[in-house]
Tab-separated table of C-alpha atoms and ligand atoms in Angstrom:
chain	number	residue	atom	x	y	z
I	1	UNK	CA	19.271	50.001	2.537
I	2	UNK	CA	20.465	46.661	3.360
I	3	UNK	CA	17.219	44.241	4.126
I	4	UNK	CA	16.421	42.320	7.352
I	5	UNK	CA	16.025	38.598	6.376
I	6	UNK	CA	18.104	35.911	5.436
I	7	UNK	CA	17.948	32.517	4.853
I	8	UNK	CA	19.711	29.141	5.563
I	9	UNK	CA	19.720	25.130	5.792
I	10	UNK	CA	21.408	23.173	8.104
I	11	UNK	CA	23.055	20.711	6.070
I	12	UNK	CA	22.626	16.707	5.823
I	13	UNK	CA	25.900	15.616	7.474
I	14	UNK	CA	25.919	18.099	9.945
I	15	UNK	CA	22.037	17.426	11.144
I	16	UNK	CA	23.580	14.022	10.888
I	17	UNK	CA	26.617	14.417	13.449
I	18	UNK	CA	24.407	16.191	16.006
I	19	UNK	CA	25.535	19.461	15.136
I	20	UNK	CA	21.921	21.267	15.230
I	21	UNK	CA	21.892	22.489	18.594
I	22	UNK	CA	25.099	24.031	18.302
I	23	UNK	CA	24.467	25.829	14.983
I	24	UNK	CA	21.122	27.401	15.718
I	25	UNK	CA	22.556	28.245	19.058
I	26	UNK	CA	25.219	30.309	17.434
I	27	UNK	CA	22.609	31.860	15.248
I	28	UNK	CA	20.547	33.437	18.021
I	29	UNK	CA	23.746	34.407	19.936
I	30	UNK	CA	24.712	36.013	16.906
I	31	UNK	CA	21.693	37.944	17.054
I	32	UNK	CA	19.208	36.451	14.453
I	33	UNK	CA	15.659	35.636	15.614
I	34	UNK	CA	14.408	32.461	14.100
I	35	UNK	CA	10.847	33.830	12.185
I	36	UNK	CA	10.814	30.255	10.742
I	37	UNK	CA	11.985	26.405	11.071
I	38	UNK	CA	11.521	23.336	9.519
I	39	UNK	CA	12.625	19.533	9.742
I	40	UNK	CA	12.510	18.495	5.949
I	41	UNK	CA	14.637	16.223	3.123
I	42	UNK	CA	14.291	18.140	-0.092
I	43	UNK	CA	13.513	15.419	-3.201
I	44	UNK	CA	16.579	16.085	-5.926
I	45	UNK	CA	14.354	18.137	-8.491
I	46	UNK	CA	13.906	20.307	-4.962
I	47	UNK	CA	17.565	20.662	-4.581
I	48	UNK	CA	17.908	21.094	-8.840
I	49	UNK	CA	15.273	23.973	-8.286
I	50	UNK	CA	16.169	25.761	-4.913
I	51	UNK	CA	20.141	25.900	-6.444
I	52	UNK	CA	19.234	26.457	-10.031
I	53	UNK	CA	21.282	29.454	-10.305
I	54	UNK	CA	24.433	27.480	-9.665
I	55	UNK	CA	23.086	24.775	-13.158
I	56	UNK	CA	25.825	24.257	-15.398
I	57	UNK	CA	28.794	24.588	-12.993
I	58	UNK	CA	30.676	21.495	-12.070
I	59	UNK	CA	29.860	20.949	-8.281
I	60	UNK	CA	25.949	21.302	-9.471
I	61	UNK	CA	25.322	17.469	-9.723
I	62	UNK	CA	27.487	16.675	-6.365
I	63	UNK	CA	25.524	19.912	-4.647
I	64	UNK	CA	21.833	19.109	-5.809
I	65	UNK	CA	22.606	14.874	-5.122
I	66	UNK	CA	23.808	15.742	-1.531
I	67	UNK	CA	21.823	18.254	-0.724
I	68	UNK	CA	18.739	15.832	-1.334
I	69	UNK	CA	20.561	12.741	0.614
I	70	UNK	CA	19.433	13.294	4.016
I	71	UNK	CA	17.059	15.357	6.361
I	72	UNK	CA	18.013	19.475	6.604
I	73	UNK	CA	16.695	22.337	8.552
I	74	UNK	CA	15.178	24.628	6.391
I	75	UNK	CA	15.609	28.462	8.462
I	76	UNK	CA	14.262	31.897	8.299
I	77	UNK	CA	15.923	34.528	10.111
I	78	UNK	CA	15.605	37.934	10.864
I	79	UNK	CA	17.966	40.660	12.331
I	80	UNK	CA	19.490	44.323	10.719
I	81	UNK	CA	22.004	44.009	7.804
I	82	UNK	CA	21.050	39.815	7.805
I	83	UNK	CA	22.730	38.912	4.900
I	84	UNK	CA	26.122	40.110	5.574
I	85	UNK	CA	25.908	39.504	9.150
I	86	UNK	CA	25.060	35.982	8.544
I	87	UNK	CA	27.789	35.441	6.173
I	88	UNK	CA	30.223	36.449	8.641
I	89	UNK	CA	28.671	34.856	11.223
I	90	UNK	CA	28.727	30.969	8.956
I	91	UNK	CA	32.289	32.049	7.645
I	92	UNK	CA	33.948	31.265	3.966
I	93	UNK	CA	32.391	28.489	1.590
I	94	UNK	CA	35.319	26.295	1.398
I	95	UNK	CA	35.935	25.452	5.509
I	96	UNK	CA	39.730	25.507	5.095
I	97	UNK	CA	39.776	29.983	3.968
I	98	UNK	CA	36.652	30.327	7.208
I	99	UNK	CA	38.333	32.515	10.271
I	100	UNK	CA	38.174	30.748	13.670
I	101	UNK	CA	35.051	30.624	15.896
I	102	UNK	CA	32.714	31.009	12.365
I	103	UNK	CA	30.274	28.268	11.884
I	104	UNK	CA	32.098	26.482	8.963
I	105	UNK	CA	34.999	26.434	10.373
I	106	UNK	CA	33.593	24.600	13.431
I	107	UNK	CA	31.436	22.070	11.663
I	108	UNK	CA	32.548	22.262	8.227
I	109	UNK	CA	33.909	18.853	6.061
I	110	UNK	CA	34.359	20.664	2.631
I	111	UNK	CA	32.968	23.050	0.012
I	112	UNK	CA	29.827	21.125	-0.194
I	113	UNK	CA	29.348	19.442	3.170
I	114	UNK	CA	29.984	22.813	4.282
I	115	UNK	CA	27.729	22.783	7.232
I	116	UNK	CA	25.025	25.524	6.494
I	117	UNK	CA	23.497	27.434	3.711
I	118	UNK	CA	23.373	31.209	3.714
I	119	UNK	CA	21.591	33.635	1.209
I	120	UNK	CA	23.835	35.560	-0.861
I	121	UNK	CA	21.817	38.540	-1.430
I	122	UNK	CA	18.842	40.161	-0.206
I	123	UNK	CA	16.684	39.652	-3.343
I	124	UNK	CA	17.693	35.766	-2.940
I	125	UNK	CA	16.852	35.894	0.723
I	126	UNK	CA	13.150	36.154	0.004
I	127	UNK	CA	13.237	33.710	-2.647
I	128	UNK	CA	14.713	30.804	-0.483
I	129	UNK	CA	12.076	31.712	1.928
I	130	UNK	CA	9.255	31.843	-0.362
I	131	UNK	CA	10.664	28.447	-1.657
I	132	UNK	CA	10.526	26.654	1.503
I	133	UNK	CA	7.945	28.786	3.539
I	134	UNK	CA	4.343	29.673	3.475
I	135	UNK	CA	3.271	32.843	4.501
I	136	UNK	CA	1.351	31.206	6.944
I	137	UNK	CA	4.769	29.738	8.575
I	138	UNK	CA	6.589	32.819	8.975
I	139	UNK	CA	6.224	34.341	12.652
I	140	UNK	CA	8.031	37.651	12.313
N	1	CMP	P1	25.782	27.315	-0.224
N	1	CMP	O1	25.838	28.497	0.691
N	1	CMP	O2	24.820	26.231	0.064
N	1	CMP	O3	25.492	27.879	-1.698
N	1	CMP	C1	25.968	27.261	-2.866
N	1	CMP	C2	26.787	26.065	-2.555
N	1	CMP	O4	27.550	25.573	-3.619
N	1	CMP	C3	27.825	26.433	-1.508
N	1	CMP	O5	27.220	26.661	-0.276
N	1	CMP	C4	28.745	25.238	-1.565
N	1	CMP	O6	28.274	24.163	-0.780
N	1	CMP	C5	28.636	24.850	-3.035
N	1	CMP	N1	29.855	25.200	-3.734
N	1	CMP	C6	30.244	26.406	-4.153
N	1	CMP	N2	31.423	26.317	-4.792
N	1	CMP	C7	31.770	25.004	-4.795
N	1	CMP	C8	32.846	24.281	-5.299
N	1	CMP	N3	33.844	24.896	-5.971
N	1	CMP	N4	32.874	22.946	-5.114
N	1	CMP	C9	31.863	22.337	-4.463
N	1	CMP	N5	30.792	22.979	-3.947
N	1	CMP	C10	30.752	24.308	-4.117
């Protein structure tokens, strides 16, 4: 059974461009309930740590160093089938292969600037939330 929670970060150029409003409005029209949010800039040995499973590949420094450049939303989210819902809902990695009306598509720049974060499997869903959330901070 697929699992209920998923997990993403609105990304440092677009919380920079203004773009915030727009994305988490699409989330909750998409039908995801925000169980919990947070205004944060991760250090680098954050960023190193929260996408270790991507060390050793060759966008890892460029990832980690942007990923730590500027302030993100850190998101929990909750809805039925999340993490393949939200994937189609935020669209393909690189913006230019996301369909129309998807998040990356929209507010996109490139494979890294790529507007939002979202978990790639269930089992990583609770571990990016456990990462950036308390127990205490989820509202479910
Ligand atoms: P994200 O959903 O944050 O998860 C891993 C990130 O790695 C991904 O989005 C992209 O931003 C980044 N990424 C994956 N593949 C590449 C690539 N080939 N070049 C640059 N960045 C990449």
């Amino acid at each position: 059974m697929n699992g209920n929670k998923t997990f993403t970060m609105i990304k440092p150029e677009a919380v920079a461009k203004g773009y915030t409003g727009k994305i988490i409005d699409q989330f909750i029209v998409g039908g995801f309930k925000i169980i919990a949010m947070k205004y944060v800039q991760l250090s680098l040995t954050q960023a190193q740590e929260f996408y270790g499973i991507h060390k050793g590949k060759p966008f890892f420094d460029e990832l980690t160093q942007y990923m730590s450049s500027g302030p993100i939303i850190s998101i929990a989210l909750e809805k039925d089938n999340a993490v393949n819902d939200f994937r189609a809902l935020i669209g393909s990695t690189d913006p230019n292969e996301a369909n129309e009306g998807t998040i990356r598509k929209r507010f996109a720049e490139s494979k890294s600037k790529n507007a939002v974060h979202g978990s790639d499997s269930d089992e990583n869903a609770l571990i990016e939330i456990n990462f950036h959330f308390s127990s205490k901070e989820i509202i479910s």
